[in-house]
Coordinates of C-alpha atoms and ligand atoms in Angstrom, one line a residue:
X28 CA -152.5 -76.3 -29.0
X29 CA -150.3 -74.5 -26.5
X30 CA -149.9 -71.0 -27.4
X31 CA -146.7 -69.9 -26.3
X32 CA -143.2 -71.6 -27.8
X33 CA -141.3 -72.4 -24.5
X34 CA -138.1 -70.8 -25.3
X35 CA -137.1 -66.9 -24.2
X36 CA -137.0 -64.2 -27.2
X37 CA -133.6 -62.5 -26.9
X38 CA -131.4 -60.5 -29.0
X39 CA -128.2 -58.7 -28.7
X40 CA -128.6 -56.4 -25.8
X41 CA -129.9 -58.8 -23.8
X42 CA -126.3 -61.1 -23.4
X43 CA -122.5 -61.1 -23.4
X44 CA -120.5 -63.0 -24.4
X45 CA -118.2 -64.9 -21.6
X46 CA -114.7 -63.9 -22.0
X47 CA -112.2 -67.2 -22.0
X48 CA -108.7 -68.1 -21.3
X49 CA -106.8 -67.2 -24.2
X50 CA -103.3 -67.2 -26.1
X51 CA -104.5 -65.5 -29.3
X52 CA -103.8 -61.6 -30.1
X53 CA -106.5 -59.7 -31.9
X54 CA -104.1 -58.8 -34.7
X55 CA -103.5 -62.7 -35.2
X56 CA -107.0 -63.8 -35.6
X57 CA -108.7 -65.3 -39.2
X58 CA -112.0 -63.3 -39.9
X59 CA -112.5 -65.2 -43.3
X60 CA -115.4 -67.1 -44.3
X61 CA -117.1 -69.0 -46.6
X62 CA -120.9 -69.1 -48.1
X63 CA -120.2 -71.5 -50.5
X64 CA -117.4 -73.1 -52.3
X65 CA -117.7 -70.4 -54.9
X66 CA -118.2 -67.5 -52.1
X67 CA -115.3 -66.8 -50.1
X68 CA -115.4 -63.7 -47.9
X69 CA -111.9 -62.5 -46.0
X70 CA -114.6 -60.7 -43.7
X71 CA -118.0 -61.9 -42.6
X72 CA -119.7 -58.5 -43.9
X73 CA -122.7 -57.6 -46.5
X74 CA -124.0 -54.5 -47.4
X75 CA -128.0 -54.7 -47.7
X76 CA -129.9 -54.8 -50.9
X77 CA -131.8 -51.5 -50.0
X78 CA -131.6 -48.4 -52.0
X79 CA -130.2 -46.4 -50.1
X80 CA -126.9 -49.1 -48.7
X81 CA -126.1 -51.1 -52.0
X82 CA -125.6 -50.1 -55.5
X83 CA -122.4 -50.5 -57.5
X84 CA -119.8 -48.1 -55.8
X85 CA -121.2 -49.8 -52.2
X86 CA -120.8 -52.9 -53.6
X87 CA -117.0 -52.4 -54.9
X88 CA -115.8 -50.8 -51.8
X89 CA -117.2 -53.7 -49.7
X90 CA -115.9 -56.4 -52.2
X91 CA -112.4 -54.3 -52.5
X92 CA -112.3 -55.0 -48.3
X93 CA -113.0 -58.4 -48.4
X94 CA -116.9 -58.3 -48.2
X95 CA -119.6 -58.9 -50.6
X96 CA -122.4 -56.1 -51.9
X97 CA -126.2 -57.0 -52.7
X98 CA -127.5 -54.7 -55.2
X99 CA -130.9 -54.1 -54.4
X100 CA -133.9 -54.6 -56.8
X101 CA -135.8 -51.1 -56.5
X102 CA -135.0 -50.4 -60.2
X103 CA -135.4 -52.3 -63.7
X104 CA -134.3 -55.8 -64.3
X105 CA -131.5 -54.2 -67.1
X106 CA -130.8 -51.2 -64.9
X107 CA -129.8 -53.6 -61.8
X108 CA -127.8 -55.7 -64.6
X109 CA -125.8 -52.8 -65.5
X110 CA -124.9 -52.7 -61.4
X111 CA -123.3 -56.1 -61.8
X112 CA -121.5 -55.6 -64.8
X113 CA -119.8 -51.9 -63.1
X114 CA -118.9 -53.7 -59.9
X115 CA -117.5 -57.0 -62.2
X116 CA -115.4 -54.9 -64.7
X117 CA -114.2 -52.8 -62.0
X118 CA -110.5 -52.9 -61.9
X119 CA -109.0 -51.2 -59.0
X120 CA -107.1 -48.3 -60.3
X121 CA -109.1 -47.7 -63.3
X122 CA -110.8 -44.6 -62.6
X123 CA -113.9 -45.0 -65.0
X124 CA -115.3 -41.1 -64.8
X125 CA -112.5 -39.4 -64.0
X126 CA -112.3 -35.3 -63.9
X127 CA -111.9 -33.4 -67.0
X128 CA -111.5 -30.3 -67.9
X129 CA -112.4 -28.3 -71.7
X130 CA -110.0 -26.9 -74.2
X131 CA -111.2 -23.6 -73.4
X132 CA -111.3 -24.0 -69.3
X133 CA -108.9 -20.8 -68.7
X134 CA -106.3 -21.7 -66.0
X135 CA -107.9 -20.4 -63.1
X136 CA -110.4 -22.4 -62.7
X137 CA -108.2 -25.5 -63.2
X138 CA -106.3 -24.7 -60.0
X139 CA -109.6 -24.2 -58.0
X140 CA -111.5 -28.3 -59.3
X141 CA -107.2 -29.2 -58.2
X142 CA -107.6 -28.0 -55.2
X143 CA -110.7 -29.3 -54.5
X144 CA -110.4 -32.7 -55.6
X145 CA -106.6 -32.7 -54.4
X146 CA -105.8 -34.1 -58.0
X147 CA -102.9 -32.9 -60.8
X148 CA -103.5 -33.5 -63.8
X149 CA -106.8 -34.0 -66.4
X150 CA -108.1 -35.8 -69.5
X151 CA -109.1 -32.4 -72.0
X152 CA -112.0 -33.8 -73.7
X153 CA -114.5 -32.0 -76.0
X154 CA -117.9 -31.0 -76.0
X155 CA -118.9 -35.0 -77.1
X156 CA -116.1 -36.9 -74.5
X157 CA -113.3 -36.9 -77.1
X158 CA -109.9 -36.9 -75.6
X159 CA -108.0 -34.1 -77.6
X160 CA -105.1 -33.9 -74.8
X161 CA -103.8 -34.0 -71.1
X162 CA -103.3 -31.3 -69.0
X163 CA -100.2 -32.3 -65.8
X164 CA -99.1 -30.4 -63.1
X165 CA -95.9 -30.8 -65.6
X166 CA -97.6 -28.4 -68.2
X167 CA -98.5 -25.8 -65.7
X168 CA -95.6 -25.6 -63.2
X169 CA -94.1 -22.5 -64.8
X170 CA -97.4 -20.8 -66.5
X171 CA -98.3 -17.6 -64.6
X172 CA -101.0 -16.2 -66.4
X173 CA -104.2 -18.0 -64.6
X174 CA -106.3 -16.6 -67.6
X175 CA -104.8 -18.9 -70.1
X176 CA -107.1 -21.7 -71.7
X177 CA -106.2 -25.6 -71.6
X178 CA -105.5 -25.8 -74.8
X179 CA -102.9 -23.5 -75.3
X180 CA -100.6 -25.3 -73.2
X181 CA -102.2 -28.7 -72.9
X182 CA -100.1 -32.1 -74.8
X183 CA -102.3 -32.3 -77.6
X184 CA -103.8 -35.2 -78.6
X185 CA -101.2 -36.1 -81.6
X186 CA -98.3 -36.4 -79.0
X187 CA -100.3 -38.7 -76.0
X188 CA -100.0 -41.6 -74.9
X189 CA -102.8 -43.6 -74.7
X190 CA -104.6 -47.0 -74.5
X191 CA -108.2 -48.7 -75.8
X192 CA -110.4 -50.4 -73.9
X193 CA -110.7 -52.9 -72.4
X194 CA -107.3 -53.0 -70.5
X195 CA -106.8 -54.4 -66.9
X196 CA -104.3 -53.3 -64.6
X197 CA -101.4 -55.0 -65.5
X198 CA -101.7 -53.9 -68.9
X199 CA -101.5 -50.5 -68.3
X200 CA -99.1 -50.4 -65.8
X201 CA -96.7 -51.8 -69.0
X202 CA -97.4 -49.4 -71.0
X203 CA -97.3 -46.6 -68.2
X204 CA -93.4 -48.1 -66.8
X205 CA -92.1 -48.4 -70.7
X206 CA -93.3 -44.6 -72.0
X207 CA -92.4 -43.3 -68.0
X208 CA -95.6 -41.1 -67.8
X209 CA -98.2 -40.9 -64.8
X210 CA -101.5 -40.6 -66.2
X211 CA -102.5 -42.9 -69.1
X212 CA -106.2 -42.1 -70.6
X213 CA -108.2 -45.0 -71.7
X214 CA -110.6 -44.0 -74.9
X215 CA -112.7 -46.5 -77.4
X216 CA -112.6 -46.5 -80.8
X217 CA -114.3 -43.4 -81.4
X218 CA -111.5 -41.5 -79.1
X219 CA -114.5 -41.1 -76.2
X220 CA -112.8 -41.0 -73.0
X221 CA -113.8 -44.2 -71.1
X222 CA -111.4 -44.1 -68.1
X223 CA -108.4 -43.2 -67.0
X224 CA -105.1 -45.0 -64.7
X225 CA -102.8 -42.9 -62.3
X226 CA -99.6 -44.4 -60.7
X227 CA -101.1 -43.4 -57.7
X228 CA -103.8 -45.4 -58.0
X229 CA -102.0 -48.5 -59.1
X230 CA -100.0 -48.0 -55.6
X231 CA -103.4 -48.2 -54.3
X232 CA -104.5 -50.9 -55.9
X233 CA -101.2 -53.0 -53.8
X234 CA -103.4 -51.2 -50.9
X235 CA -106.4 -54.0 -51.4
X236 CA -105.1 -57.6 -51.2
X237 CA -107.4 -58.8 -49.2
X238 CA -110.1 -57.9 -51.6
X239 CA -112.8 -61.0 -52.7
X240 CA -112.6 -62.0 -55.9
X241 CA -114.4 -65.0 -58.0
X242 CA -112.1 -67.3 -60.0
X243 CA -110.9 -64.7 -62.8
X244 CA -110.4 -62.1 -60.4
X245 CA -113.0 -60.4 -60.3
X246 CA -114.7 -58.4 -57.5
X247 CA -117.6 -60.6 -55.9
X248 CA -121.0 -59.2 -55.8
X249 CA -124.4 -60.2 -55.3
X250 CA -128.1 -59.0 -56.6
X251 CA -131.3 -59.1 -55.0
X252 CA -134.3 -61.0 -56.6
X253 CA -138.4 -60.8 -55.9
X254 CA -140.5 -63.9 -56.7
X255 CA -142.1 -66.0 -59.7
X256 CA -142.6 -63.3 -62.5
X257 CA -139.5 -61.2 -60.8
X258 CA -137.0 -63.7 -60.6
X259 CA -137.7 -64.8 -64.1
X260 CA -136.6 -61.5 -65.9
X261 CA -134.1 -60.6 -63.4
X262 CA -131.8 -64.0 -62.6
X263 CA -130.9 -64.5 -66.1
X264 CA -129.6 -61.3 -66.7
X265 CA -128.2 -60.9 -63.4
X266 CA -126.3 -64.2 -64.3
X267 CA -125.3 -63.0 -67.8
X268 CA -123.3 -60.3 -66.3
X269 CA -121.7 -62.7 -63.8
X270 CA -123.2 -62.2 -60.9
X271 CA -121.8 -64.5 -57.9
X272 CA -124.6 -64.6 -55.4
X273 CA -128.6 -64.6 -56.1
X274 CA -130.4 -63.4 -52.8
X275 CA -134.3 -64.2 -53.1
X276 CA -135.0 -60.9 -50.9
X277 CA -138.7 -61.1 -49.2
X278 CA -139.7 -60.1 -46.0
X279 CA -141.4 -63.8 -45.4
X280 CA -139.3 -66.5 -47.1
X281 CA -141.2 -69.3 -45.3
X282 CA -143.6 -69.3 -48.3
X283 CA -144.7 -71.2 -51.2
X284 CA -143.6 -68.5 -53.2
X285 CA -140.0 -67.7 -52.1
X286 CA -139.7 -72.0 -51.9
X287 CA -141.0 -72.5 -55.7
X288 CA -138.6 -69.4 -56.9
X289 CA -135.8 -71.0 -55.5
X290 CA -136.4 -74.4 -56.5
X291 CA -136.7 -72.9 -60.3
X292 CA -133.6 -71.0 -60.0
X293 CA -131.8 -74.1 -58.5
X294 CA -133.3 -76.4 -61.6
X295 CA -132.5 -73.4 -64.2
X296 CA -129.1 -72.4 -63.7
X297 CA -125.5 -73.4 -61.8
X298 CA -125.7 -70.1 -59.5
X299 CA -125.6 -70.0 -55.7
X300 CA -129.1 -68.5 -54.2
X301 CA -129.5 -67.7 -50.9
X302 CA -133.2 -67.4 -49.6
X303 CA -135.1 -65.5 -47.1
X304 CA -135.9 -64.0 -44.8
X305 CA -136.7 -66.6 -41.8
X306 CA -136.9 -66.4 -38.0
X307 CA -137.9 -69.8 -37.1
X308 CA -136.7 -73.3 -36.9
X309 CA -139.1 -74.9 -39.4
X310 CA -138.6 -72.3 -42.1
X311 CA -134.8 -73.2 -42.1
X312 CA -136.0 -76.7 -42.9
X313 CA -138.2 -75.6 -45.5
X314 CA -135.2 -73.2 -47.0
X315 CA -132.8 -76.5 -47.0
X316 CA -135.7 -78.9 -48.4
X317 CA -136.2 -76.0 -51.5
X318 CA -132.5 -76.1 -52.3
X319 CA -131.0 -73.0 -50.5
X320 CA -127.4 -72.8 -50.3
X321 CA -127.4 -69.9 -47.3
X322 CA -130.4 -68.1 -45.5
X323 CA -131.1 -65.3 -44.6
X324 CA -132.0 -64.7 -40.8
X325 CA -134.4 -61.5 -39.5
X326 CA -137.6 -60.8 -39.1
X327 CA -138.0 -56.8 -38.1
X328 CA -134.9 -56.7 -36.3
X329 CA -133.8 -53.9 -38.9
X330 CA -133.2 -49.8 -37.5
X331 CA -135.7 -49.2 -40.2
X332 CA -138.6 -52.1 -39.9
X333 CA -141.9 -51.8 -39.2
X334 CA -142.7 -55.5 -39.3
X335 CA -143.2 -55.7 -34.9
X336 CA -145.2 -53.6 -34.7
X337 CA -147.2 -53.1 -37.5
X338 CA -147.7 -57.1 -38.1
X339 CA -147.0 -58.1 -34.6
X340 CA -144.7 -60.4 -36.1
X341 CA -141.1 -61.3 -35.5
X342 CA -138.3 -63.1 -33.4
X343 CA -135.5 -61.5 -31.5
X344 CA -132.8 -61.5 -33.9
X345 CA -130.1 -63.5 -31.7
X346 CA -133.1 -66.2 -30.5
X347 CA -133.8 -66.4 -34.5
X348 CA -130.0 -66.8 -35.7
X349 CA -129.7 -69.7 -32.6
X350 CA -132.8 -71.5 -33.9
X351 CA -132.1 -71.7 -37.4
X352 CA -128.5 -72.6 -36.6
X353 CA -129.7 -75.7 -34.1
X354 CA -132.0 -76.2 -37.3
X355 CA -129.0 -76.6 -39.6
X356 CA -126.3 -78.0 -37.7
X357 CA -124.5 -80.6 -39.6
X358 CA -125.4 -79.7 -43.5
X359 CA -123.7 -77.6 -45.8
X360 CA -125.5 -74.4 -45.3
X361 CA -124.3 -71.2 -44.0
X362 CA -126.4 -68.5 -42.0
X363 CA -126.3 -64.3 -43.2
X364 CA -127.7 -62.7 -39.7
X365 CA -129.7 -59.4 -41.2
X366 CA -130.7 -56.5 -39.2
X367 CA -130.4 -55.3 -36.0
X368 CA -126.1 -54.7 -36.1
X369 CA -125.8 -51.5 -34.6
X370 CA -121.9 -51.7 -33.0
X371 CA -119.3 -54.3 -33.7
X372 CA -119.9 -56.1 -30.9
X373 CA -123.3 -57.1 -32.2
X374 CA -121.3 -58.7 -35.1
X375 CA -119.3 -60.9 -32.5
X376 CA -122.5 -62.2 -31.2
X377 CA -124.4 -62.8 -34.3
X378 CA -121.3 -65.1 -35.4
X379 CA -121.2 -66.6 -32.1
X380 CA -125.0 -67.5 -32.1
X381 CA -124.2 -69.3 -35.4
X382 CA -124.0 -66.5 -38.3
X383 CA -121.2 -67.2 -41.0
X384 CA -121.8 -63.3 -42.3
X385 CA -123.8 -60.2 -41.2
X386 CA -125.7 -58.0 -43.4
X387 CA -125.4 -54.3 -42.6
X388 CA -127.7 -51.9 -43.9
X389 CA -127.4 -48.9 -41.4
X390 CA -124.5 -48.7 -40.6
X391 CA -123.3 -48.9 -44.3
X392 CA -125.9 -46.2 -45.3
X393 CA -124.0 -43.9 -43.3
X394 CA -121.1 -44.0 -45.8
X395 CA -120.1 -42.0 -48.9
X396 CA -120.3 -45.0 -51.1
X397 CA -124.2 -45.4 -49.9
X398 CA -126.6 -44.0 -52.3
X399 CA -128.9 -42.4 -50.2
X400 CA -128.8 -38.5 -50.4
X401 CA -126.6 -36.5 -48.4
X402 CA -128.0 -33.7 -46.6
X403 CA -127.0 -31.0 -43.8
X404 CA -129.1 -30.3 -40.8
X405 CA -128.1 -27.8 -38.3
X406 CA -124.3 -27.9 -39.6
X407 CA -123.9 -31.1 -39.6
X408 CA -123.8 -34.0 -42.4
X409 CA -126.9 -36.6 -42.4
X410 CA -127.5 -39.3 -45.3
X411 CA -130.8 -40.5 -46.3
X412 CA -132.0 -44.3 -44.9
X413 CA -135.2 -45.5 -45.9
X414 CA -136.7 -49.0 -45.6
X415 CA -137.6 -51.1 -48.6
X416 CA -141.1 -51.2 -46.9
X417 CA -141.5 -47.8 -46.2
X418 CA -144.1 -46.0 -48.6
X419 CA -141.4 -44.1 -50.6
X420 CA -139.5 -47.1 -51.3
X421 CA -142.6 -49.2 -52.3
X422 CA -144.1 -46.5 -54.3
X423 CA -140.6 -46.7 -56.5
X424 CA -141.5 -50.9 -56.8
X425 CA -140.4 -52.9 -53.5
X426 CA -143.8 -53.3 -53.0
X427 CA -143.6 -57.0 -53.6
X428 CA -141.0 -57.9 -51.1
X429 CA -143.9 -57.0 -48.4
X430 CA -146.5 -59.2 -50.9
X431 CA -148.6 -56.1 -51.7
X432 CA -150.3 -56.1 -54.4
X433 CA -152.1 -52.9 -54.4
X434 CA -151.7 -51.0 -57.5
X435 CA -152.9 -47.5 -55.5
X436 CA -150.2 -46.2 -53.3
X437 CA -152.0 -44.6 -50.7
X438 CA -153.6 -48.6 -50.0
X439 CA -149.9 -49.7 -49.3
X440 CA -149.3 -50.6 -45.3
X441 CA -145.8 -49.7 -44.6
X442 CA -143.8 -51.9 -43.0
X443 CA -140.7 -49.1 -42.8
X444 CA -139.5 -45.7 -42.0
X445 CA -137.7 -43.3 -43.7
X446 CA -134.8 -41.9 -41.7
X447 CA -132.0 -40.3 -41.8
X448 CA -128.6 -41.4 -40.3
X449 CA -124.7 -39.8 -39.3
X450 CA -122.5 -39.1 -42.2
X451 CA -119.5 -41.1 -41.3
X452 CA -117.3 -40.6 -44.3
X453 CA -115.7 -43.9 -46.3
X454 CA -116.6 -47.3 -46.0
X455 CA -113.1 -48.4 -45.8
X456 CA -112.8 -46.7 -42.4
X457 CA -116.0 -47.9 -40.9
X458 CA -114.9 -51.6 -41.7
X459 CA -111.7 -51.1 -40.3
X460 CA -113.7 -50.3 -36.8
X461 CA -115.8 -52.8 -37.5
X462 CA -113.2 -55.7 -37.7
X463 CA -111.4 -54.5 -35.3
X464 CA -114.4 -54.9 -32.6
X465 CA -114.8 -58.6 -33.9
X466 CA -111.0 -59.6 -33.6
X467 CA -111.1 -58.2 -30.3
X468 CA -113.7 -60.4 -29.4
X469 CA -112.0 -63.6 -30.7
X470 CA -109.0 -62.3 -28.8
X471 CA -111.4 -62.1 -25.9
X472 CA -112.4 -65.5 -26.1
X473 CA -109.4 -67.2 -27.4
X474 CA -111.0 -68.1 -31.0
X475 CA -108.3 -67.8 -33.9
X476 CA -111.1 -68.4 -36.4
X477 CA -114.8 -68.1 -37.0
X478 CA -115.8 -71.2 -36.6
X479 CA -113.5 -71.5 -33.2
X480 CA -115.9 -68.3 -32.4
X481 CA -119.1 -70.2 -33.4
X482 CA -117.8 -73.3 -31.4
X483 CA -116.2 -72.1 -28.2
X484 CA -118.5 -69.0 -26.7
X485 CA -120.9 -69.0 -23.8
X486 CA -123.8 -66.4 -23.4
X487 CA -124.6 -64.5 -20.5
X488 CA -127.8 -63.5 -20.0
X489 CA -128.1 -60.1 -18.7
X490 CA -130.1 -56.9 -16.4
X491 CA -131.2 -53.9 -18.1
X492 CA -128.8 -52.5 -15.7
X493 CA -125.7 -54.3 -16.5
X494 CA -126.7 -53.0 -20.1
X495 CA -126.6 -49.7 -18.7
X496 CA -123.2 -50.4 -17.2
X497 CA -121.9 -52.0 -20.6
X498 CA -122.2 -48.8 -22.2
X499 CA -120.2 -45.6 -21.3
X500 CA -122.3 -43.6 -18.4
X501 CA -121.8 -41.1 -15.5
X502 CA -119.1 -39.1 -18.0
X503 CA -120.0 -36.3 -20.8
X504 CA -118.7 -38.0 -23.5
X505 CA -117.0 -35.1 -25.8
X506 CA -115.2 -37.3 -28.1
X507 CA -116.6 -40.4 -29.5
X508 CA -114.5 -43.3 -29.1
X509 CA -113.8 -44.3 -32.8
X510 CA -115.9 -47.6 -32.7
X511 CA -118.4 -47.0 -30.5
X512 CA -121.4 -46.3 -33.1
X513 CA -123.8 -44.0 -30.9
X514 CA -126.3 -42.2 -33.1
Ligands
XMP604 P1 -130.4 -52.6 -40.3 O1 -130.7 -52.8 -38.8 O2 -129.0 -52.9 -40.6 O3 -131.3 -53.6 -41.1 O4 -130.8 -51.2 -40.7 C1 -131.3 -53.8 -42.4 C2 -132.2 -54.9 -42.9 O5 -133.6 -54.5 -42.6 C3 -134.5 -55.2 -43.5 N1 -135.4 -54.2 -44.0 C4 -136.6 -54.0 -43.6 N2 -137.4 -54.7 -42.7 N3 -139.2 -53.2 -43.1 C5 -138.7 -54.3 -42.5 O6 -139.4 -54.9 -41.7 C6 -138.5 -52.5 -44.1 O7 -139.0 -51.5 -44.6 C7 -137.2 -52.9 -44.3 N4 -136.2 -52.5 -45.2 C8 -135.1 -53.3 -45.0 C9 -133.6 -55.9 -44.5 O8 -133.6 -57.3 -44.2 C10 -132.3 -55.2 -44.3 O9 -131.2 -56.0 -44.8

């Protein structure tokens, strides 16, 4: 048998992309796409089902943008429902914890959590979350005595405005035109505080249009799944709660295993899966044979994997998204590129190799809305990034996406780091960057869509020096150009 596959293992540093006669502006291009029928994206962009990228608040500020979140599986089957259900009932503009302050908070401090949290006005709630009044910039304009408590000059509860839950937007923004106030609290029947809408929020909320929704419009979002035993307990809660998009999330998806879990799921229930990971040619066969309606392309490309070099196992991520595109060319069923995505222009690639979508998990871990821990070194801001097979993460129960059955932890092999990565504030403004890169690209090119990008680009194979030359060099750079995402 002859060892060696006679094709060259590249991936994104290793090309360009040609640029191409063009009549299309940037700011005119279409960055939509579409995983299924049921799973329209206005940009190609998902945050990874790792504990540190995607829980809830990841997955609503990607889904408010236009993307889609996967909630990772590192926690219980009913905890990782209770993701789904946050990021479904989330109505933008609907602050569910908002601040509050005590009856007996004297005035003082008040002025410090406004000035801090640049916010007016609070929900006074009780010892047990009751809502007993509102404090507004309103009640305190003309107060001078900082020592005074809330409740002395608070609206009591008696003369509020208010609403129950459940309420969407529109609702509320009735109630809040009719009785002319700016704040309306949202309690339950037992007068617990459950949420609370701002006029500046429902502004906001006109700030979001391009936000992906499923057919009632709600926010899309999607949950990870192990195999067998793990996908039995988690899918039909997941899909209780209305999850959109099932992601059978193993490090090798070319296996009996990951094929049998997805065949099940397919039989079972009306839900869209998508299955992985693959590298290869004949496992996106496989995939399609078992029923899978996307894939899931990477094997080690990730900042944080371990696979390489610890297995010896992997393909270049643009040579893997190429050969399970030429694989599926001419079926229904649309590639996710995973790992490796370190500046935008790595996103223009993996879409011009074949990719419909990209999964992020660095760069998003990076943001507020990640979950990993934020921590200062040296005066600057660093959050936690850890990979799902490093020995922390496995140790809290990914073991299984790496197929380890050990139940001792120090017999784990990891196939991950732990790491830590830039702080780079809100997701929204790291997006922005990051679609901005892949317009320009199209623009580059003269593609006014994704497939147009798909169809019409050329690779250039290129030196280690013209890599050298593609990034900046022979300056001190002081100031960070905005999208140019140099650790
Ligand atoms: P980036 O490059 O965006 O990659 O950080 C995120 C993707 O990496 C995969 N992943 C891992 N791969 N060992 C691996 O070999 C790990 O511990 C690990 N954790 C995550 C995963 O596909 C993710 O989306």
């Amino acid at each position: 048998m002859e060892k060696f596959v006679n094709f060259e293992g590249l991936t994104f540093d290793d090309i360009l992309i040609l640029p191409q006669y063009s009549e299309i502006s940037p700011s005119k291009v279409d960055v939509k796409t579409s995983l299924h029928e049921k799973i329209n994206l206005n940009i190609p962009l998902l945050s990874a089902a790792m504990d540190t990228v995607t829980e809830s608040e990841m997955a609503i500020a990607l889904a408010c943008q236009g993307g889609i979140g996967i909630i990772h599986k590192n926690m219980s089957p009913e905890e990782q429902a209770k993701e789904v259900y946050k990021v479904k009932r989330f109505e933008s503009g609907i602050i569910n914890n908002p601040i509050v302050v005590h009856p007996e908070t004297r005035l003082k401090e008040v002025f410090l959590i406004m000035k801090e949290n640049n916010i007016n006005g609070f929900p006074v709630v009780d010892k047990d979350m009751k809502l007993v009044g509102m404090l507004t910039n309103r009640d305190i304009r003309y107060i001078e005595d900082e020592n005074l408590e809330v409740y002395k000059i608070m609206t009591p509860f008696e003369k509020l405005i208010y609403a129950y839950e459940p309420i969407n937007l529109e609702e509320a923004k009735n109630i809040m035109n009719k009785s002319k106030i700016e704040k309306l609290p949202i309690i339950n029947k037992d007068r617990e505080l459950k949420g609370l809408v701002t006029y500046k929020d429902i502004l906001k909320e006109i700030n979001y249009p391009n936000a992906s929704r499923d057919s009632k419009n709600r926010l899309l979002v999607g949950a990870a799944v192990g195999v067998e035993e793990d996908a039995k307990r988690r899918v039909p809660l997941l899909l209780d709660n209305e999850c959109d998009l099932i992601v059978v999330d193993t490090a090798h998806g070319h296996t009996k295993n990951v094929g049998n879990t997805i065949k099940w799921i397919k039989k079972n229930f009306e839900c869209v899966v998508v299955g992985g990971n693959i590298a290869t040619y004949e496992a996106a066969l496989f995939l399609k044979d078992c029923g899978a309606d996307v894939v899931k392309v990477g094997i080690g490309p990730g900042s944080i994997c371990t696979t390489r070099v610890v297995a010896g196992i992997g393909v270049p991520q643009l040579t893997a998204i190429l050969e399970v595109s030429k694989a599926l060319k001419g079926s229904n069923i649309k590639i996710i590129a995973d790992g490796g995505i370190r500046y935008s222009g790595d996103i223009v690639k993996a879409i011009a190799a074949g990719a419909h979508a990209v999964m992020l998990g660095n760069l998003f871990a990076q943001t507020e809305e990640a979950p990993g821990e934020l921590i200062h070194i040296g005066g600057k801001r660093y959050k936690i990034y850890r990979g799902m097979g490093s020995i922390d993460a496995m140790i809290k129960g990914s073991k299984d996406r790496y197929f380890q059955d050990s139940v001792e932890n120090e017999k784990l092999v990891p196939e991950g780091i732990v790491g830590s990565v830039p702080y780079r504030g809100k997701a929204e403004d790291l997006i922005f960057q990051l679609i901005g890169g892949l317009k320009s690209g199209m623009g580059y090119i003269g593609a006014k869509n994704l497939e147009e990008l798909r169809e019409k680009s050329k690779f250039i194979k290129i030196t280690n020096s013209a890599l050298k030359e593609s990034h900046p060099h022979d300056v001190d750079i002081r100031k960070e150009a905005p999208n140019y995402f140099l650790n």
